[in-house]
Tab-separated table of C-alpha atoms in Angstrom:
chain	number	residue	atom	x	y	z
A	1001	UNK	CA	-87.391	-75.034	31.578
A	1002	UNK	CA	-85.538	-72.811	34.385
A	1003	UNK	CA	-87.358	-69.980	33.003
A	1004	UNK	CA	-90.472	-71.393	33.166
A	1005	UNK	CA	-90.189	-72.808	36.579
A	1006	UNK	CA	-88.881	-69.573	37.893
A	1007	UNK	CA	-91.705	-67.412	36.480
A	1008	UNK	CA	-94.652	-69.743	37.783
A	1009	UNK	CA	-92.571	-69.417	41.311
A	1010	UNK	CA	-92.793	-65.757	41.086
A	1011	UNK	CA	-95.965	-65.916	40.284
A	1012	UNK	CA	-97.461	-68.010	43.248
A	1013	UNK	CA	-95.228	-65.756	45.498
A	1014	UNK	CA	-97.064	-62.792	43.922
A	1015	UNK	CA	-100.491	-63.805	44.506
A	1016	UNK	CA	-99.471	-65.663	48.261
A	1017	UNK	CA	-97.713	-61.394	48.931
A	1018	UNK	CA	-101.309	-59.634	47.912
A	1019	UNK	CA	-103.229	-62.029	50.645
A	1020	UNK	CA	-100.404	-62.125	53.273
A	1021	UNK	CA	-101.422	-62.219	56.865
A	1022	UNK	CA	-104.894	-63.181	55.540
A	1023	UNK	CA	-106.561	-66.138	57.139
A	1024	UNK	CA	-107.721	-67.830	53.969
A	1025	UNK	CA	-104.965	-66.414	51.978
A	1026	UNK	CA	-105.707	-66.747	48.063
A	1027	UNK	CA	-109.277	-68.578	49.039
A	1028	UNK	CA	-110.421	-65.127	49.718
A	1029	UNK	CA	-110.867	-64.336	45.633
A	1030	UNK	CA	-112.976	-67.726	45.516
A	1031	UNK	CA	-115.173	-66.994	48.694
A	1032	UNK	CA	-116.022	-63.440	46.852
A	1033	UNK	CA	-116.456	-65.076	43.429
A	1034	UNK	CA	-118.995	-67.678	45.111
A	1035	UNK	CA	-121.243	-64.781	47.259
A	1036	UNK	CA	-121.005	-62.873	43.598
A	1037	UNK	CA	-122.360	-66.127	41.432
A	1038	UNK	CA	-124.658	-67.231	44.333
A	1039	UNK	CA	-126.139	-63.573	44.375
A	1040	UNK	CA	-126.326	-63.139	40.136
A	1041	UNK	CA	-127.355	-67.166	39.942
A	1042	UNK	CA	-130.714	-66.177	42.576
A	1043	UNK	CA	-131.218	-62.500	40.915
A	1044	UNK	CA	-131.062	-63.613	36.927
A	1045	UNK	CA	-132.906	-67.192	38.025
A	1046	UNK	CA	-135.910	-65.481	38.699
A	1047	UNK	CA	-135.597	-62.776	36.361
A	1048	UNK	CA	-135.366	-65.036	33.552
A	1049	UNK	CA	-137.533	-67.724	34.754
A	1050	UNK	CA	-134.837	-70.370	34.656
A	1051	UNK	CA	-134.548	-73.534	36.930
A	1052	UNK	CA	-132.081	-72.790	39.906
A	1053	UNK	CA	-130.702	-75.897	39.450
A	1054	UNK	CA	-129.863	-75.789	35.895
A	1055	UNK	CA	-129.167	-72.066	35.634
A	1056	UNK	CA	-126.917	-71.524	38.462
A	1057	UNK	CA	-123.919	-74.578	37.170
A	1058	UNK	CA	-124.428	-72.828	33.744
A	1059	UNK	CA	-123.520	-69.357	35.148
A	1060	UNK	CA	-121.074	-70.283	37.576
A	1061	UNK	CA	-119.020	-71.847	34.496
A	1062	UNK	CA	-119.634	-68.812	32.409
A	1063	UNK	CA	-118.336	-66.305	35.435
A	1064	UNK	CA	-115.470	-68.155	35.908
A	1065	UNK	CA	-114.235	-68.135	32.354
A	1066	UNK	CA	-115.322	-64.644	31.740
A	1067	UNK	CA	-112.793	-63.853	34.927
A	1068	UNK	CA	-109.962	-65.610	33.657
A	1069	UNK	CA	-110.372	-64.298	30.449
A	1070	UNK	CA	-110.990	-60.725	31.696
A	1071	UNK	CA	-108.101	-60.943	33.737
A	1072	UNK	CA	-105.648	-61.581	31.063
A	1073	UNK	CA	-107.209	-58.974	28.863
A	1074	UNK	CA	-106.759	-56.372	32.006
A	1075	UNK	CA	-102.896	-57.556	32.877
A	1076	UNK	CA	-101.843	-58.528	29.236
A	1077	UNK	CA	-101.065	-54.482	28.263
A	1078	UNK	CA	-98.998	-54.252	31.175
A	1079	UNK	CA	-96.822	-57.599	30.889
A	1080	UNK	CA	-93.528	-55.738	30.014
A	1081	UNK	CA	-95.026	-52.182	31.417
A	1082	UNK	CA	-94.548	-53.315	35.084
A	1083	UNK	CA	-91.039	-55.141	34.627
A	1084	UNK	CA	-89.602	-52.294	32.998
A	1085	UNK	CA	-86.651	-51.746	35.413
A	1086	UNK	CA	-85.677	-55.837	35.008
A	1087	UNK	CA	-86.290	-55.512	31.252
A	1088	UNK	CA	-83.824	-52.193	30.831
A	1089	UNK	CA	-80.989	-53.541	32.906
A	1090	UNK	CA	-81.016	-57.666	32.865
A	1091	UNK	CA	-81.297	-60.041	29.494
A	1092	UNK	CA	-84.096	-62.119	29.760
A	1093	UNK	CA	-85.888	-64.316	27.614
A	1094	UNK	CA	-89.591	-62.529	26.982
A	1095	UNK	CA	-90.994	-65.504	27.595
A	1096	UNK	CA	-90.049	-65.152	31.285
A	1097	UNK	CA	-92.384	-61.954	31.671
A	1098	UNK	CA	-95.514	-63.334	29.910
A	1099	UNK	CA	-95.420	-66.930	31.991
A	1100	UNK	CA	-94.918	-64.558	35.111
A	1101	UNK	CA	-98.115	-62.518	34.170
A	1102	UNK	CA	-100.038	-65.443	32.724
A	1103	UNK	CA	-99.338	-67.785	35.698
A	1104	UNK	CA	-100.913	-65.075	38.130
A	1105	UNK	CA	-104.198	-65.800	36.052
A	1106	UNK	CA	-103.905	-69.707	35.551
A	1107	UNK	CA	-104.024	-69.585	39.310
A	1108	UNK	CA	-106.699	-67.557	39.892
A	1109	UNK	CA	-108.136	-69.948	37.885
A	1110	UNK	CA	-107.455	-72.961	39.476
A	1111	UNK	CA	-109.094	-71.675	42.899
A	1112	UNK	CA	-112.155	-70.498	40.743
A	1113	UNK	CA	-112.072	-74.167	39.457
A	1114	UNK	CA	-112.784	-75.547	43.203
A	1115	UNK	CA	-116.532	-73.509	42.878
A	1116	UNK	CA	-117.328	-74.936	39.863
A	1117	UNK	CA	-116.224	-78.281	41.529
A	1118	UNK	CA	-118.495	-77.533	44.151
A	1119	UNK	CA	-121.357	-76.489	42.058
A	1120	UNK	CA	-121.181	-79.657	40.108
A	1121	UNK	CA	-121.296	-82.355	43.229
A	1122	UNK	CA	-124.014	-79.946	44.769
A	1123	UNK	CA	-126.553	-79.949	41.813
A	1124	UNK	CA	-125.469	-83.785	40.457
A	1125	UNK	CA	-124.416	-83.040	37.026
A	1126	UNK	CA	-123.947	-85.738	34.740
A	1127	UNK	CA	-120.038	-86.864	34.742
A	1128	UNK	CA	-119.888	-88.962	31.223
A	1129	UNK	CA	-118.084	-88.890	28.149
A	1130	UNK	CA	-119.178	-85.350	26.999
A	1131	UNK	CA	-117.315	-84.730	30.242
A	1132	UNK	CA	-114.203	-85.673	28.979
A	1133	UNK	CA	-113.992	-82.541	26.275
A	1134	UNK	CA	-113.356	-80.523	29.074
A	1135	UNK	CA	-109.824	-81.600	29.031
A	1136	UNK	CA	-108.517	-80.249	25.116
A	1137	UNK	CA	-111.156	-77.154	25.277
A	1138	UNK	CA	-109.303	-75.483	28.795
A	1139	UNK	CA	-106.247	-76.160	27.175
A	1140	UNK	CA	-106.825	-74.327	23.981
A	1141	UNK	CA	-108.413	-71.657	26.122
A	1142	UNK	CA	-105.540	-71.243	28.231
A	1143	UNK	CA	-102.911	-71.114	24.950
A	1144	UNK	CA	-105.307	-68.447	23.415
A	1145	UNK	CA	-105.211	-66.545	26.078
A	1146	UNK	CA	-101.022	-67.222	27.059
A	1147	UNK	CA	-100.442	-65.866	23.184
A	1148	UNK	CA	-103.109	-62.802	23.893
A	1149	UNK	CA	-101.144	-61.958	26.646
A	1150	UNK	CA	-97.892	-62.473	24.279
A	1151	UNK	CA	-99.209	-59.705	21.680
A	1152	UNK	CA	-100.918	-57.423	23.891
A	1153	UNK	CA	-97.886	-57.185	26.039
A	1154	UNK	CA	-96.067	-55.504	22.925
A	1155	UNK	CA	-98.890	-53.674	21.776
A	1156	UNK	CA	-99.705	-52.427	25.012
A	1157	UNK	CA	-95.289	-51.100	25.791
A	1158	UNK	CA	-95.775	-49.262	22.580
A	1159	UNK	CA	-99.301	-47.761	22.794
A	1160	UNK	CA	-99.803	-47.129	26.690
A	1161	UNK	CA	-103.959	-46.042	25.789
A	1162	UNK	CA	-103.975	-49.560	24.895
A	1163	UNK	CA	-104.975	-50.548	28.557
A	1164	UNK	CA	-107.867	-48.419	29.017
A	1165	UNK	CA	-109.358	-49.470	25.748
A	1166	UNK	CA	-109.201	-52.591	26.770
A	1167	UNK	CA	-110.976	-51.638	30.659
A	1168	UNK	CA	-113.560	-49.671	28.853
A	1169	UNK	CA	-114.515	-52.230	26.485
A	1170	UNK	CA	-114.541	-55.123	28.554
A	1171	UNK	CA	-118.237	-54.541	30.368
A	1172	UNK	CA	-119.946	-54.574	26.510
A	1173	UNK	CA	-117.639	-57.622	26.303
A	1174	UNK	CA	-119.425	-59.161	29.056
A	1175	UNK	CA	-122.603	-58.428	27.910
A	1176	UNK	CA	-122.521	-59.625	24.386
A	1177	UNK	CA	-120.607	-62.905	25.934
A	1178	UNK	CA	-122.692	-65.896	27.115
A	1179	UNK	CA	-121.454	-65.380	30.435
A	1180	UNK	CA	-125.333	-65.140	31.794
A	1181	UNK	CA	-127.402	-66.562	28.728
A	1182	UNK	CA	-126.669	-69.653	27.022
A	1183	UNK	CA	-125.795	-69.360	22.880
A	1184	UNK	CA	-128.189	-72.384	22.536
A	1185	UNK	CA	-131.259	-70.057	24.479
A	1186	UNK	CA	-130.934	-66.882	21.560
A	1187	UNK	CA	-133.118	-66.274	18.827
A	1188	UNK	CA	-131.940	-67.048	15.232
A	1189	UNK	CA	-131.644	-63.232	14.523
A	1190	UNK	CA	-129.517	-62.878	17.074
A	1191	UNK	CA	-126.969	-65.987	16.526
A	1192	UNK	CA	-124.513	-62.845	15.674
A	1193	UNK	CA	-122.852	-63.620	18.760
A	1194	UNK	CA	-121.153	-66.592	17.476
A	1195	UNK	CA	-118.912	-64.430	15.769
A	1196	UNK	CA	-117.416	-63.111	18.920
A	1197	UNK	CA	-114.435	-65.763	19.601
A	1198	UNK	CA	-115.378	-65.079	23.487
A	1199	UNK	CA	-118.400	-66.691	23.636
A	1200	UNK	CA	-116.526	-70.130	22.330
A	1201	UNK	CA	-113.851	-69.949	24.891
A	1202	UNK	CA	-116.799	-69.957	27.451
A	1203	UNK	CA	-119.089	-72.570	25.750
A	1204	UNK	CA	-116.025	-74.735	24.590
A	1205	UNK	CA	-115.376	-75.301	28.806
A	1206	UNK	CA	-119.332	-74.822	29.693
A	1207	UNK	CA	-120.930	-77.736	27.419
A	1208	UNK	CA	-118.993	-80.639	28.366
A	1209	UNK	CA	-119.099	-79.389	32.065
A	1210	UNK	CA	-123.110	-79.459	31.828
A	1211	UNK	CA	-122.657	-83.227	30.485
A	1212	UNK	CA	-123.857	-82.164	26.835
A	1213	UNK	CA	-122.872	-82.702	23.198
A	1214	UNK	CA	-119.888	-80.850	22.084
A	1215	UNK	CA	-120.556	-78.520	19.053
A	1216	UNK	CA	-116.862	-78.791	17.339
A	1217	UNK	CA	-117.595	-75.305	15.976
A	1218	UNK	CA	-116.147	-73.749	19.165
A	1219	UNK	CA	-112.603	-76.001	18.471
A	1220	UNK	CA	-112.716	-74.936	15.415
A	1221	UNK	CA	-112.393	-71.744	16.053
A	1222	UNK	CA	-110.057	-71.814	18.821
A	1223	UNK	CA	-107.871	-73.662	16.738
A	1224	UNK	CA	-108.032	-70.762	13.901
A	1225	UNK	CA	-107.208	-68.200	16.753
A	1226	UNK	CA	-104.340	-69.979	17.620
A	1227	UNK	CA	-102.636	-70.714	14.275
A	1228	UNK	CA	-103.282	-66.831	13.859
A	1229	UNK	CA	-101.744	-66.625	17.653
A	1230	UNK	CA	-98.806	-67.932	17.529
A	1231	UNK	CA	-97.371	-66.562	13.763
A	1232	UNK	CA	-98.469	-63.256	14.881
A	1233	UNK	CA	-96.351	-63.356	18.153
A	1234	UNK	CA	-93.438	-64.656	16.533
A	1235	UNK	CA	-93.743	-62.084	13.569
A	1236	UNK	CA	-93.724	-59.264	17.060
A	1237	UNK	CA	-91.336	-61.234	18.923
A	1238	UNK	CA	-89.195	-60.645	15.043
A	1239	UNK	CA	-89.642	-57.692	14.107
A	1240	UNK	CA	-90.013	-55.814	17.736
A	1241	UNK	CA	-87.743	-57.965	20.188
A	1242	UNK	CA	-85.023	-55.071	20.410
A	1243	UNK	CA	-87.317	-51.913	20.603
A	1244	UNK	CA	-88.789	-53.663	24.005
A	1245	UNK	CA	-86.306	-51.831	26.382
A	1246	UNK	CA	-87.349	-48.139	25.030
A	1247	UNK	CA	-90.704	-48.707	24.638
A	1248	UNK	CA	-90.780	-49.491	28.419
């Protein structure tokens, strides 16, 4: 629990260190986030020929999970990378290095949660039950993405071309992720999308948000990406533990 506590501290004082002196501090990121999804909401509204009102809460959700998960995809190869010197000369748990990266991400998050707040009360969506799913579909989000950051921390100390794989890939991973367009909107030929495991960590936090029905598919999946999660980090955390300090 020390651990824990410790890394999230860390964390907070990282993020409060990269704003200091700033007059809105870490509010900055979510004042740049909202210009950026009021600008793409007004642009992609008309170019599509969606309603503002509806299209604009549906793609302020979708930018906002895209950037958390983006985030952890660009940080998770350098988890260990960047705490080499700690890692080579102090015994630590390895848990303390992935909360401490992770954390920097779950609160970027939370001040990206205050525009889709925002966006909500401004347009009058729908609070009911659908609502509710909100709750269990951020949370399996978030442990995907903690044990992503788990396994692409190792992968990443061993194989250092691991991180610009990752940067390179991640603007077609934007584009074939219903960060804009809405799964429900495609074409039946085209439902090929399903099958990336991104687009259900966006729609598993975006459909209850809008006030709809909950497809369970996305849980399901989730749920099948963490089983697979969490044996493959403990298999690495096994079989790789003790190479850690030379790989870094």
């Amino acid at each position: 629990m020390k651990v824990f506590v410790n890394a999230i501290y860390l964390s907070w004082n990282d993020t409060r260190a990269r704003y200091k002196k700033s007059v809105l501090g870490p509010l900055w990121m979510t004042l740049g986030n909202l210009i950026g999804i009021v600008g793409l909401g007004w642009v992609w509204g008309h170019l599509l020929h969606e309603q503002l009102a509806s299209f604009i809460p549906s793609l302020t959700i979708g930018m906002v999970i895209w950037q958390f998960i983006s985030g952890t995809l660009n940080e998770a190869p350098t988890t260990f990378i960047r705490q080499a010197i700690i890692i080579r000369n102090v015994v630590m748990p390895v848990s303390f290095f992935v909360i401490r990266a992770f954390s920097r991400q779950l609160i970027n998050l939370a001040h990206n949660l205050l525009i889709i707040l925002g966006v909500m009360i401004y347009f009058g969506l729908p609070f009911n039950a659908n609502t509710l799913w909100v709750i269990p579909g951020l949370i399996l989000v978030i442990l995907n993405l903690f044990w992503i950051t788990w396994v692409l921390g190792f992968i990443g100390a061993r194989f250092r071309d691991i991180e610009y794989t990752i940067q390179a890939l991640l603007p077609l991973l934007f584009f074939i992720s219903p960060v804009i367009f809405r799964i429900d909107r495609l074409p039946i030929d085209i439902k090929i999308i399903n099958y990336n495991p991104f687009a259900h960590f966006i729609e598993i936090v975006r459909q209850p948000l809008l006030g709809t029905s909950v497809n369970f598919i996305h849980y399901q999946w989730l749920l099948i990406l963490l089983l697979f999660g969490v044996l493959t980090g403990i298999l690495i955390q096994k079989l790789y533990r003790r190479y850690l300090a030379f790989w870094v």
